[in-house]
Coordinates of C-alpha atoms in Angstrom, one line a residue:
X1 CA 123.5 76.0 60.7
X2 CA 120.0 74.5 61.3
X3 CA 120.5 71.4 59.1
X4 CA 120.5 68.0 60.8
X5 CA 118.1 68.9 63.7
X6 CA 114.4 69.6 64.1
X7 CA 113.1 73.2 63.9
X8 CA 111.8 74.5 67.2
X9 CA 110.5 77.7 68.6
X10 CA 112.0 78.0 72.1
X11 CA 108.6 78.2 73.7
X12 CA 105.8 79.8 71.7
X13 CA 104.0 81.0 74.8
X14 CA 107.2 82.3 76.3
X15 CA 108.0 84.3 73.1
X16 CA 104.5 85.7 73.0
X17 CA 104.4 86.7 76.7
X18 CA 107.9 88.3 76.7
X19 CA 107.1 90.3 73.6
X20 CA 103.8 91.5 75.0
X21 CA 105.2 92.5 78.4
X22 CA 108.1 94.4 76.9
X23 CA 106.2 96.2 74.2
X24 CA 103.0 97.8 75.6
X25 CA 100.7 95.1 77.0
X26 CA 101.9 95.7 80.5
X27 CA 99.9 98.9 80.3
X28 CA 97.2 97.7 77.9
X29 CA 98.7 99.5 74.9
X30 CA 97.8 97.2 72.0
X31 CA 98.7 99.7 69.3
X32 CA 102.3 99.9 70.5
X33 CA 102.5 96.1 70.5
X34 CA 101.0 95.9 67.0
X35 CA 103.7 98.3 65.8
X36 CA 106.4 96.2 67.4
X37 CA 105.0 93.1 65.6
X38 CA 105.2 94.9 62.2
X39 CA 108.8 96.0 62.8
X40 CA 109.9 92.6 63.8
X41 CA 108.2 91.0 60.7
X42 CA 110.1 93.5 58.5
X43 CA 113.4 92.6 60.2
X44 CA 112.8 88.9 59.9
X45 CA 111.9 89.1 56.2
X46 CA 115.0 91.1 55.5
X47 CA 117.2 88.8 57.4
X48 CA 115.8 85.6 55.8
X49 CA 115.6 87.3 52.3
X50 CA 111.9 86.4 52.3
X51 CA 110.6 89.6 50.9
X52 CA 107.1 89.9 49.3
X53 CA 108.3 91.5 46.0
X54 CA 109.6 95.0 45.8
X55 CA 108.3 98.6 46.1
X56 CA 106.7 98.4 42.7
X57 CA 105.1 94.9 42.7
X58 CA 103.8 92.5 45.4
X59 CA 104.7 88.9 45.1
X60 CA 103.2 86.6 47.7
X61 CA 105.3 83.9 49.2
X62 CA 104.3 81.1 51.6
X63 CA 106.3 79.3 54.1
X64 CA 106.5 75.6 53.2
X65 CA 107.8 72.5 54.9
X66 CA 110.9 72.4 52.7
X67 CA 112.4 75.6 54.3
X68 CA 111.6 74.8 57.9
X69 CA 115.3 74.1 58.7
X70 CA 115.4 77.6 60.2
X71 CA 112.9 78.2 63.0
X72 CA 112.7 81.9 62.2
X73 CA 110.2 80.9 59.4
X74 CA 107.8 79.7 62.1
X75 CA 108.4 83.0 64.0
X76 CA 107.3 84.8 60.8
X77 CA 103.8 83.2 61.0
X78 CA 103.6 83.7 64.8
X79 CA 104.3 87.4 64.5
X80 CA 101.6 87.6 61.7
X81 CA 99.1 86.1 64.0
X82 CA 100.1 88.3 67.0
X83 CA 99.9 91.4 64.8
X84 CA 96.3 90.5 63.7
X85 CA 95.3 89.6 67.3
X86 CA 96.7 92.9 68.8
X87 CA 94.9 94.9 66.2
X88 CA 91.7 93.1 67.1
X89 CA 92.2 93.9 70.8
X90 CA 92.9 97.5 70.0
X91 CA 89.6 97.7 68.0
X92 CA 87.8 96.1 70.9
X93 CA 88.8 98.9 73.1
X94 CA 87.7 101.5 70.5
X95 CA 84.4 99.7 69.8
X96 CA 83.1 100.8 73.2
X97 CA 82.5 104.3 71.7
X98 CA 82.4 103.3 68.0
X99 CA 80.3 100.2 67.6
X100 CA 81.0 99.9 63.8
X101 CA 84.5 98.9 64.6
X102 CA 83.3 95.6 65.9
X103 CA 83.0 94.3 62.3
X104 CA 86.7 95.1 61.7
X105 CA 87.5 93.5 65.0
X106 CA 86.0 90.2 63.9
X107 CA 87.8 90.4 60.6
X108 CA 91.2 90.8 62.3
X109 CA 90.4 87.9 64.7
X110 CA 89.6 85.6 61.7
X111 CA 92.9 86.7 60.2
X112 CA 94.7 85.8 63.4
X113 CA 93.0 82.3 63.4
X114 CA 94.0 81.8 59.8
X115 CA 97.7 82.4 60.6
X116 CA 97.5 80.2 63.7
X117 CA 96.0 77.4 61.5
X118 CA 98.9 77.8 59.1
X119 CA 101.4 77.6 62.1
X120 CA 99.7 74.5 63.4
X121 CA 99.8 72.8 59.9
X122 CA 103.5 73.6 59.5
X123 CA 104.2 72.2 63.0
X124 CA 102.7 68.9 62.0
X125 CA 105.8 68.3 59.9
X126 CA 108.5 65.8 61.0
X127 CA 111.0 68.6 61.1
X128 CA 109.3 70.1 64.2
X129 CA 109.7 68.6 67.7
X130 CA 106.8 67.4 69.8
X131 CA 106.8 70.3 72.3
X132 CA 106.4 72.9 69.6
X133 CA 103.6 70.9 68.0
X134 CA 101.6 70.9 71.3
X135 CA 102.2 74.6 71.8
X136 CA 101.0 75.4 68.3
X137 CA 97.8 73.4 68.9
X138 CA 97.2 75.3 72.2
X139 CA 97.8 78.7 70.5
X140 CA 95.4 77.8 67.8
X141 CA 92.8 76.7 70.3
X142 CA 93.2 79.9 72.2
X143 CA 92.7 82.2 69.2
X144 CA 89.8 80.0 68.0
X145 CA 88.1 80.4 71.4
X146 CA 88.6 84.1 71.3
X147 CA 86.9 84.3 67.9
X148 CA 84.0 82.1 68.9
X149 CA 83.7 84.1 72.2
X150 CA 83.3 87.4 70.2
X151 CA 80.7 85.7 68.0
X152 CA 78.9 84.6 71.2
X153 CA 79.1 80.9 70.1
X154 CA 79.4 79.8 73.7
X155 CA 79.6 76.0 73.2
X156 CA 82.3 76.2 70.5
X157 CA 84.2 78.8 72.4
X158 CA 84.1 76.6 75.6
X159 CA 85.3 73.6 73.7
X160 CA 88.3 75.5 72.2
X161 CA 89.2 77.0 75.6
X162 CA 89.0 73.6 77.3
X163 CA 91.3 72.1 74.7
X164 CA 93.8 75.0 75.2
X165 CA 93.5 74.6 79.0
X166 CA 94.1 70.8 78.8
X167 CA 97.3 71.2 76.7
X168 CA 98.8 73.9 78.9
X169 CA 98.1 71.9 82.0
X170 CA 99.9 68.9 80.5
X171 CA 102.8 71.0 79.4
X172 CA 103.0 72.6 82.9
X173 CA 103.4 69.1 84.5
X174 CA 106.0 68.1 81.9
X175 CA 108.5 70.9 82.6
X176 CA 110.3 72.5 85.6
X177 CA 108.5 74.8 88.0
X178 CA 110.0 77.9 86.4
X179 CA 108.8 77.0 82.9
X180 CA 105.4 75.9 84.3
X181 CA 104.6 79.3 85.7
X182 CA 103.8 80.7 82.2
X183 CA 101.5 77.8 81.4
X184 CA 99.6 78.1 84.7
X185 CA 99.2 81.8 84.1
X186 CA 97.6 81.2 80.8
X187 CA 95.3 78.6 82.4
X188 CA 94.2 81.3 84.9
X189 CA 93.6 83.8 82.1
X190 CA 91.2 81.5 80.2
X191 CA 89.3 80.1 83.3
X192 CA 87.0 83.1 83.6
X193 CA 86.1 82.8 79.9
X194 CA 85.3 79.1 80.4
X195 CA 83.0 79.9 83.4
X196 CA 81.3 82.7 81.4
X197 CA 80.6 80.4 78.5
X198 CA 79.2 77.8 80.9
X199 CA 76.9 80.5 82.4
X200 CA 75.6 81.4 79.0
X201 CA 75.0 77.8 78.2
X202 CA 72.9 77.4 81.3
X203 CA 75.2 76.7 84.3
X204 CA 73.8 79.0 87.0
X205 CA 76.7 78.3 89.4
X206 CA 79.2 80.0 87.0
X207 CA 78.4 83.5 88.3
X208 CA 79.4 82.5 91.9
X209 CA 82.6 81.0 90.5
X210 CA 83.5 84.2 88.7
X211 CA 83.1 86.1 92.0
X212 CA 85.3 83.6 93.7
X213 CA 87.9 84.1 91.0
X214 CA 87.9 87.8 91.5
X215 CA 88.5 87.2 95.2
X216 CA 91.3 84.8 94.6
X217 CA 93.0 87.4 92.2
X218 CA 93.7 89.4 95.3
X219 CA 95.1 92.9 94.8
X220 CA 96.5 92.2 91.4
X221 CA 95.8 94.4 88.5
X222 CA 96.1 94.0 84.8
X223 CA 94.4 92.0 82.0
X224 CA 93.1 89.2 84.3
X225 CA 91.5 91.6 86.8
X226 CA 90.0 93.7 83.9
X227 CA 88.7 90.5 82.2
X228 CA 87.0 89.3 85.4
X229 CA 85.3 92.7 85.9
X230 CA 84.1 92.8 82.3
X231 CA 82.7 89.3 82.4
X232 CA 80.9 89.9 85.7
X233 CA 79.4 93.1 84.3
X234 CA 78.2 91.3 81.2
X235 CA 76.6 88.6 83.3
X236 CA 74.8 91.2 85.5
X237 CA 73.6 93.0 82.4
X238 CA 71.7 89.9 81.3
X239 CA 70.2 89.5 84.8
X240 CA 69.3 93.2 85.0
X241 CA 66.7 92.9 82.2
X242 CA 64.3 91.4 84.8
X243 CA 64.8 94.2 87.4
X244 CA 62.3 97.0 87.2
X245 CA 62.1 98.7 90.6
X246 CA 63.8 99.0 94.0
X247 CA 62.5 99.6 97.5
X248 CA 64.2 101.8 100.1
X249 CA 62.9 103.1 103.4
X250 CA 59.3 102.1 102.6
X251 CA 59.2 103.7 99.2
X252 CA 59.3 101.8 95.8
X253 CA 61.1 103.6 93.0
X254 CA 61.2 102.4 89.3
X255 CA 64.6 101.8 87.8
X256 CA 64.8 102.4 84.1
X257 CA 68.5 103.1 83.6
X258 CA 70.5 99.9 82.6
X259 CA 73.7 101.0 84.3
X260 CA 71.8 101.6 87.6
X261 CA 70.1 98.2 87.3
X262 CA 73.5 96.4 86.8
X263 CA 75.0 98.2 89.8
X264 CA 72.1 97.5 92.2
X265 CA 72.0 93.9 91.1
X266 CA 75.6 93.3 91.9
X267 CA 75.6 95.4 95.2
X268 CA 74.9 92.4 97.4
X269 CA 77.6 90.3 95.7
X270 CA 80.1 93.1 96.1
X271 CA 79.4 93.5 99.8
X272 CA 79.7 89.8 100.3
X273 CA 83.0 89.7 98.5
X274 CA 84.3 92.5 100.7
X275 CA 83.2 90.6 103.8
X276 CA 85.0 87.5 102.6
X277 CA 88.2 89.3 101.6
X278 CA 91.2 87.7 103.2
X279 CA 93.6 90.7 103.5
X280 CA 93.4 94.5 103.7
X281 CA 94.8 95.0 100.2
X282 CA 92.1 92.9 98.6
X283 CA 89.4 94.6 100.7
X284 CA 90.7 98.1 99.7
X285 CA 90.7 97.1 96.0
X286 CA 87.1 95.8 96.2
X287 CA 85.9 99.0 98.1
X288 CA 87.5 101.1 95.3
X289 CA 85.8 99.0 92.6
X290 CA 82.4 99.4 94.3
X291 CA 82.8 103.1 94.8
X292 CA 83.8 103.5 91.1
X293 CA 80.7 101.6 89.9
X294 CA 78.5 103.7 92.3
X295 CA 79.9 107.0 90.9
X296 CA 79.1 105.8 87.4
X297 CA 75.6 104.9 88.3
X298 CA 75.1 108.3 90.0
X299 CA 76.4 110.1 86.9
X300 CA 73.9 108.2 84.8
X301 CA 71.0 109.3 87.0
X302 CA 72.3 112.8 87.1
X303 CA 72.1 113.0 83.3
X304 CA 68.4 112.3 83.6
X305 CA 68.0 115.1 86.2
X306 CA 67.7 118.0 83.8
X307 CA 69.0 121.2 85.2
X308 CA 66.5 123.5 83.5
X309 CA 63.9 125.5 85.6
X310 CA 61.0 123.5 84.3
X311 CA 62.5 120.2 85.6
X312 CA 63.2 121.8 89.0
X313 CA 59.6 123.1 89.3
X314 CA 58.3 119.6 88.8
X315 CA 60.8 117.9 91.2
X316 CA 58.1 118.1 93.9
X317 CA 54.8 116.3 93.5
X318 CA 51.8 118.6 93.8
X319 CA 49.8 116.7 96.4
X320 CA 52.2 114.8 98.7
X321 CA 55.2 117.1 98.6
X322 CA 57.6 114.2 98.1
X323 CA 60.6 114.4 95.8
X324 CA 60.3 112.8 92.3
X325 CA 61.2 109.2 91.8
X326 CA 64.4 110.0 89.9
X327 CA 65.5 112.4 92.6
X328 CA 64.8 109.8 95.3
X329 CA 66.8 107.2 93.3
X330 CA 69.7 109.7 93.2
X331 CA 69.4 110.0 97.0
X332 CA 69.5 106.3 97.4
X333 CA 72.6 105.9 95.3
X334 CA 74.3 108.7 97.1
X335 CA 73.4 107.0 100.4
X336 CA 75.1 103.8 99.1
X337 CA 78.2 105.8 98.1
X338 CA 78.6 107.6 101.4
X339 CA 77.9 104.5 103.4
X340 CA 80.5 102.5 101.5
X341 CA 83.0 105.3 101.9
X342 CA 82.3 105.3 105.7
X343 CA 82.9 101.5 105.8
X344 CA 86.1 101.8 103.9
X345 CA 87.5 104.5 106.2
X346 CA 86.4 102.5 109.2
X347 CA 88.2 99.4 107.8
X348 CA 91.3 101.5 107.3
X349 CA 91.0 102.9 110.9
X350 CA 90.8 99.3 112.3
X351 CA 94.0 98.3 110.5
X352 CA 95.7 101.5 111.8
X353 CA 94.6 100.7 115.3
X354 CA 96.2 97.3 115.1
X355 CA 99.3 98.9 113.8
X356 CA 99.4 101.3 116.8
X357 CA 99.3 98.3 119.1
X358 CA 102.4 96.9 117.4
X359 CA 104.2 100.3 117.3
X360 CA 107.4 99.1 119.0
X361 CA 107.9 96.3 116.5
X362 CA 107.5 98.7 113.6
X363 CA 110.1 101.1 115.1
X364 CA 112.5 98.2 115.4
X365 CA 112.0 97.3 111.7
X366 CA 112.8 100.9 110.7
X367 CA 109.4 101.6 109.3
X368 CA 107.3 104.7 109.9
X369 CA 105.1 104.0 112.8
X370 CA 101.4 105.1 112.6
X371 CA 100.3 108.0 114.7
X372 CA 97.0 108.9 116.3
X373 CA 96.8 111.9 113.9
X374 CA 96.3 109.5 111.0
X375 CA 93.2 108.1 112.7
X376 CA 91.9 111.6 113.5
X377 CA 91.9 112.4 109.8
X378 CA 89.9 109.3 108.9
X379 CA 87.3 110.0 111.5
X380 CA 87.0 113.6 110.3
X381 CA 86.2 112.3 106.8
X382 CA 83.6 109.9 108.3
X383 CA 81.9 112.7 110.2
X384 CA 81.8 114.8 107.1
X385 CA 80.1 111.9 105.2
X386 CA 77.5 111.6 108.0
X387 CA 76.7 115.3 107.7
X388 CA 76.2 114.8 103.9
X389 CA 73.8 111.9 104.7
X390 CA 71.5 114.1 106.8
X391 CA 71.2 116.5 103.9
X392 CA 69.9 114.0 101.3
X393 CA 66.8 115.2 99.4
X394 CA 63.7 113.3 100.5
X395 CA 65.0 112.3 103.9
X396 CA 64.8 115.6 105.7
X397 CA 61.5 114.6 107.4
X398 CA 62.5 111.0 108.1
X399 CA 62.9 111.3 111.9
X400 CA 64.1 107.7 112.4
X401 CA 66.8 108.2 109.7
X402 CA 68.0 111.5 111.3
X403 CA 68.1 109.9 114.8
X404 CA 70.0 106.9 113.5
X405 CA 72.6 109.2 111.8
X406 CA 72.8 111.3 115.0
X407 CA 73.7 108.2 117.0
X408 CA 76.3 107.2 114.5
X409 CA 77.8 110.7 114.6
X410 CA 78.1 110.4 118.4
X411 CA 79.9 107.1 118.1
X412 CA 82.5 108.4 115.7
X413 CA 82.9 111.6 117.6
X414 CA 83.7 109.6 120.7
X415 CA 86.4 107.7 118.8
X416 CA 87.8 110.9 117.3
X417 CA 88.1 112.5 120.7
X418 CA 89.8 109.4 122.0
X419 CA 92.6 109.6 119.4
X420 CA 92.9 113.3 119.9
X421 CA 93.5 112.6 123.6
X422 CA 96.1 110.0 122.6
X423 CA 97.9 112.5 120.5
X424 CA 98.0 114.9 123.5
X425 CA 99.4 112.2 125.7
X426 CA 102.3 111.7 123.4
X427 CA 103.3 115.4 123.9
X428 CA 102.7 115.2 127.7
X429 CA 99.7 117.6 127.8
X430 CA 98.0 115.7 130.6
X431 CA 95.2 118.2 131.5
X432 CA 94.0 118.5 127.9
X433 CA 94.1 114.7 127.4
X434 CA 92.1 114.2 130.6
X435 CA 89.4 116.7 129.5
X436 CA 89.1 114.9 126.1
X437 CA 88.8 111.5 127.9
X438 CA 85.8 112.9 129.8
X439 CA 84.3 114.1 126.6
X440 CA 84.7 110.6 125.2
X441 CA 82.8 109.2 128.1
X442 CA 80.0 111.8 127.7
X443 CA 79.5 110.8 124.0
X444 CA 79.6 107.1 124.8
X445 CA 77.0 107.4 127.6
X446 CA 74.7 109.5 125.2
X447 CA 74.9 106.7 122.7
X448 CA 74.0 104.0 125.3
X449 CA 71.1 106.0 126.6
X450 CA 69.6 106.7 123.1
X451 CA 70.3 103.5 121.3
X452 CA 67.3 101.5 122.6
X453 CA 65.3 101.1 119.3
X454 CA 68.3 101.5 117.0
X455 CA 70.5 98.6 118.2
X456 CA 70.2 96.8 114.9
X457 CA 71.5 99.7 112.9
X458 CA 74.4 100.2 115.4
X459 CA 75.6 96.6 115.3
X460 CA 78.1 97.3 112.5
X461 CA 79.6 100.2 114.4
X462 CA 82.5 99.9 116.9
X463 CA 81.4 98.9 120.4
X464 CA 81.2 102.0 122.7
X465 CA 81.4 99.7 125.8
X466 CA 84.8 98.6 124.8
X467 CA 85.8 102.2 124.3
X468 CA 84.5 103.1 127.8
X469 CA 86.6 100.4 129.4
X470 CA 89.7 101.5 127.5
X471 CA 89.2 105.1 128.4
X472 CA 88.8 104.3 132.1
X473 CA 92.1 102.4 132.0
X474 CA 93.8 105.2 130.1
X475 CA 92.7 107.8 132.6
X476 CA 94.4 105.9 135.5
X477 CA 97.5 105.5 133.4
X478 CA 97.4 109.2 132.5
X479 CA 97.2 110.3 136.1
X480 CA 100.1 108.1 137.1
X481 CA 102.2 109.5 134.2
X482 CA 101.3 113.0 135.1
X483 CA 102.5 112.5 138.8
X484 CA 105.7 111.0 137.7
X485 CA 106.3 113.8 135.2
X486 CA 105.7 116.4 137.9
X487 CA 108.2 114.7 140.2
X488 CA 110.8 114.7 137.4
X489 CA 110.5 118.4 136.8
X490 CA 111.1 119.2 140.5
X491 CA 114.4 117.3 140.7
X492 CA 117.5 119.6 140.9
X493 CA 119.9 119.3 138.1
X494 CA 123.7 119.3 138.7
X495 CA 125.4 122.7 137.9
X496 CA 127.5 121.0 135.3
X497 CA 124.3 120.3 133.3
X498 CA 122.7 123.7 133.6
X499 CA 122.6 125.8 130.5
X500 CA 121.7 129.5 130.5
X501 CA 121.0 129.7 126.8
X502 CA 124.1 131.8 126.0
X503 CA 126.1 130.9 122.9
X504 CA 129.5 129.2 123.2
X505 CA 131.4 132.4 122.4
X506 CA 130.0 134.1 125.6
X507 CA 130.7 131.3 128.1
X508 CA 134.3 130.2 127.5
X509 CA 135.1 130.5 131.3
X510 CA 132.2 128.4 132.4
X511 CA 132.1 124.6 132.0
X512 CA 128.8 122.9 131.3
X513 CA 127.6 119.8 129.5
X514 CA 125.8 120.9 126.4
X515 CA 124.7 118.0 124.1
X516 CA 123.7 120.6 121.4
X517 CA 127.4 121.2 120.6
X518 CA 127.5 117.9 118.7
X519 CA 124.2 118.4 117.0
X520 CA 123.3 120.1 113.7
X521 CA 121.8 123.1 115.5
X522 CA 124.8 124.1 117.7
X523 CA 124.7 127.7 119.2
X524 CA 128.2 129.2 118.7
X525 CA 127.5 132.9 118.3
X526 CA 124.5 135.2 118.1
X527 CA 123.4 135.4 114.5
X528 CA 122.4 137.7 113.1
X529 CA 124.4 140.0 115.5
X530 CA 122.5 142.6 117.5
X531 CA 122.5 146.3 116.8
X532 CA 125.2 148.5 118.4
X533 CA 125.2 152.3 118.8
X534 CA 127.6 154.2 116.5
X535 CA 128.4 158.0 116.3
X536 CA 126.1 159.9 113.9
X537 CA 127.4 161.9 111.0
X538 CA 127.3 165.6 111.9
X539 CA 124.8 167.9 110.2
X540 CA 125.7 171.5 109.3
X541 CA 123.2 174.4 109.2
X542 CA 123.9 177.8 107.5
X543 CA 122.5 180.1 110.2
X544 CA 124.2 183.3 108.9
X545 CA 122.1 183.4 105.7
X546 CA 119.1 184.7 107.6
X547 CA 121.1 187.8 108.8
X548 CA 122.8 188.8 105.5
X549 CA 121.4 192.0 103.7
X550 CA 121.8 191.8 99.9
X551 CA 122.3 195.0 97.8
X552 CA 119.3 196.4 95.8
X553 CA 119.1 195.4 92.1
X554 CA 116.1 197.5 90.9
X555 CA 118.2 199.7 88.7
X556 CA 119.7 196.7 86.8
X557 CA 116.4 194.9 86.1
X558 CA 114.4 196.0 83.0
X559 CA 111.0 197.6 83.6
X560 CA 108.1 195.5 82.5
X561 CA 106.0 196.8 79.6
X562 CA 102.9 198.7 80.5
X563 CA 99.9 196.6 80.3
X564 CA 96.4 197.7 79.4
X565 CA 94.2 198.4 76.3
X566 CA 96.9 200.7 74.7
X567 CA 99.6 198.1 75.0
X568 CA 97.4 195.4 73.7
X569 CA 96.5 197.5 70.5
X570 CA 100.2 198.4 69.9
X571 CA 101.1 194.8 70.3
X572 CA 98.6 193.8 67.6
X573 CA 99.9 196.3 65.0
X574 CA 103.6 195.7 65.8
X575 CA 104.3 199.1 67.6
X576 CA 106.7 198.8 70.4
X577 CA 107.7 201.5 72.9

């Protein structure tokens, strides 16, 4: 059926991507994908009658140009290459804990490249169309780049990736937009590898471009995001070799743990990336990534803090009374983690405040509108983090630090009280809301009076002056709403609308408008019914028994045997009276 026309794999990249997404790679399960490749190879060989011998003897066969009339022979070689590549990626995941598997990883990658070379050679035949030839060349260049990348041959890897990128870009321009999506995705996947190779060759601007790529990836997850994170971490690991110490609050601490060096080196870049994030989803993902790295660094420091008694005795220096360097470094990392968590929750609070202003629009769309209670929970978490900051070892005697945290606590307390008052306004508790508004003003004025020398540290916090202005406006609005609500309650209702709380079964003769009759909680009868008095079962007492005299029975009852020493001796020897 294939004679008279050129052999063609529909789209090599499309076949590969569809197989990967449907059989494990959507979740990073390379072992599952490798099993799928093996099963598909077995089915193809059986269908084409292209078996490698039998169960007793192996007989190798090669695909030649003469049998290329059926495109499934090209698919055989493609699945061989994919199986070797997926096994290599599986070993790469396992090599993080078992370094010896890296040798096997390189071997499988070489095997994949060998199969790709055979696919490219067969596609040079006149029996294969031009599109498949280009795709085979790009596939070969991609696997070659991966092999050179693992060998850390940066120049050769960069050349292979650039060749692959060029071919896919040309193919994307030659086809429709739907078909070009796959090619553009592959170009985006290999771009971080190209920039990383450029950085290792000597291009210092490549690191910034990797950070920009991570920002452009947005909130997406998957292989591309994981690859970007891995490449950025590898780049920082090389830069961290020159970092030996860190200074915080006037004290210099040596940093000897590589994981901590990498984290501290990328801290400024991560904070800058968060500031440049275009949407809340991207910002939230970057915050989570930074917190995850910080927790890993803290865990690495915690492993050096030995829990035995001897280590705890030497945690304080004999002369100065300061905590040890490793403990102070732990406090610094904990400070970074708590401060980042506060910034993340504050960012979430700002987005919720914007949503509160657009509450009517959200209700029209049928979505759940945010409530002040959501903000109260966020500010509770922020205040809890601030309490943990004041308890960090090594900072108990730092008065400036304690004063700064105290002012921040007052700011967030003011905002928390404000949203508690807003929640009371919603349920028309006017007096409670007014008292809380006064408490907000009290906290805000305390911050303004004590923030003289700490204005720089309070710049990143919400402005309390804006809060004071908003509270004053809310107070007048609250007083007006309270007056109107009081007038409404004094209005007399028509008798037809008065309801005395009786169920329907007890007020058949009285007409009144009761909207609850058409609701799900209609009151028809009292249930469960109330208790009613009933006659008690009579009790009978036999009073005559106390006045009856029974006849004597002494003459009919046998006399008991005499007791004593004589009776005891007779009992032993068997004599009875």
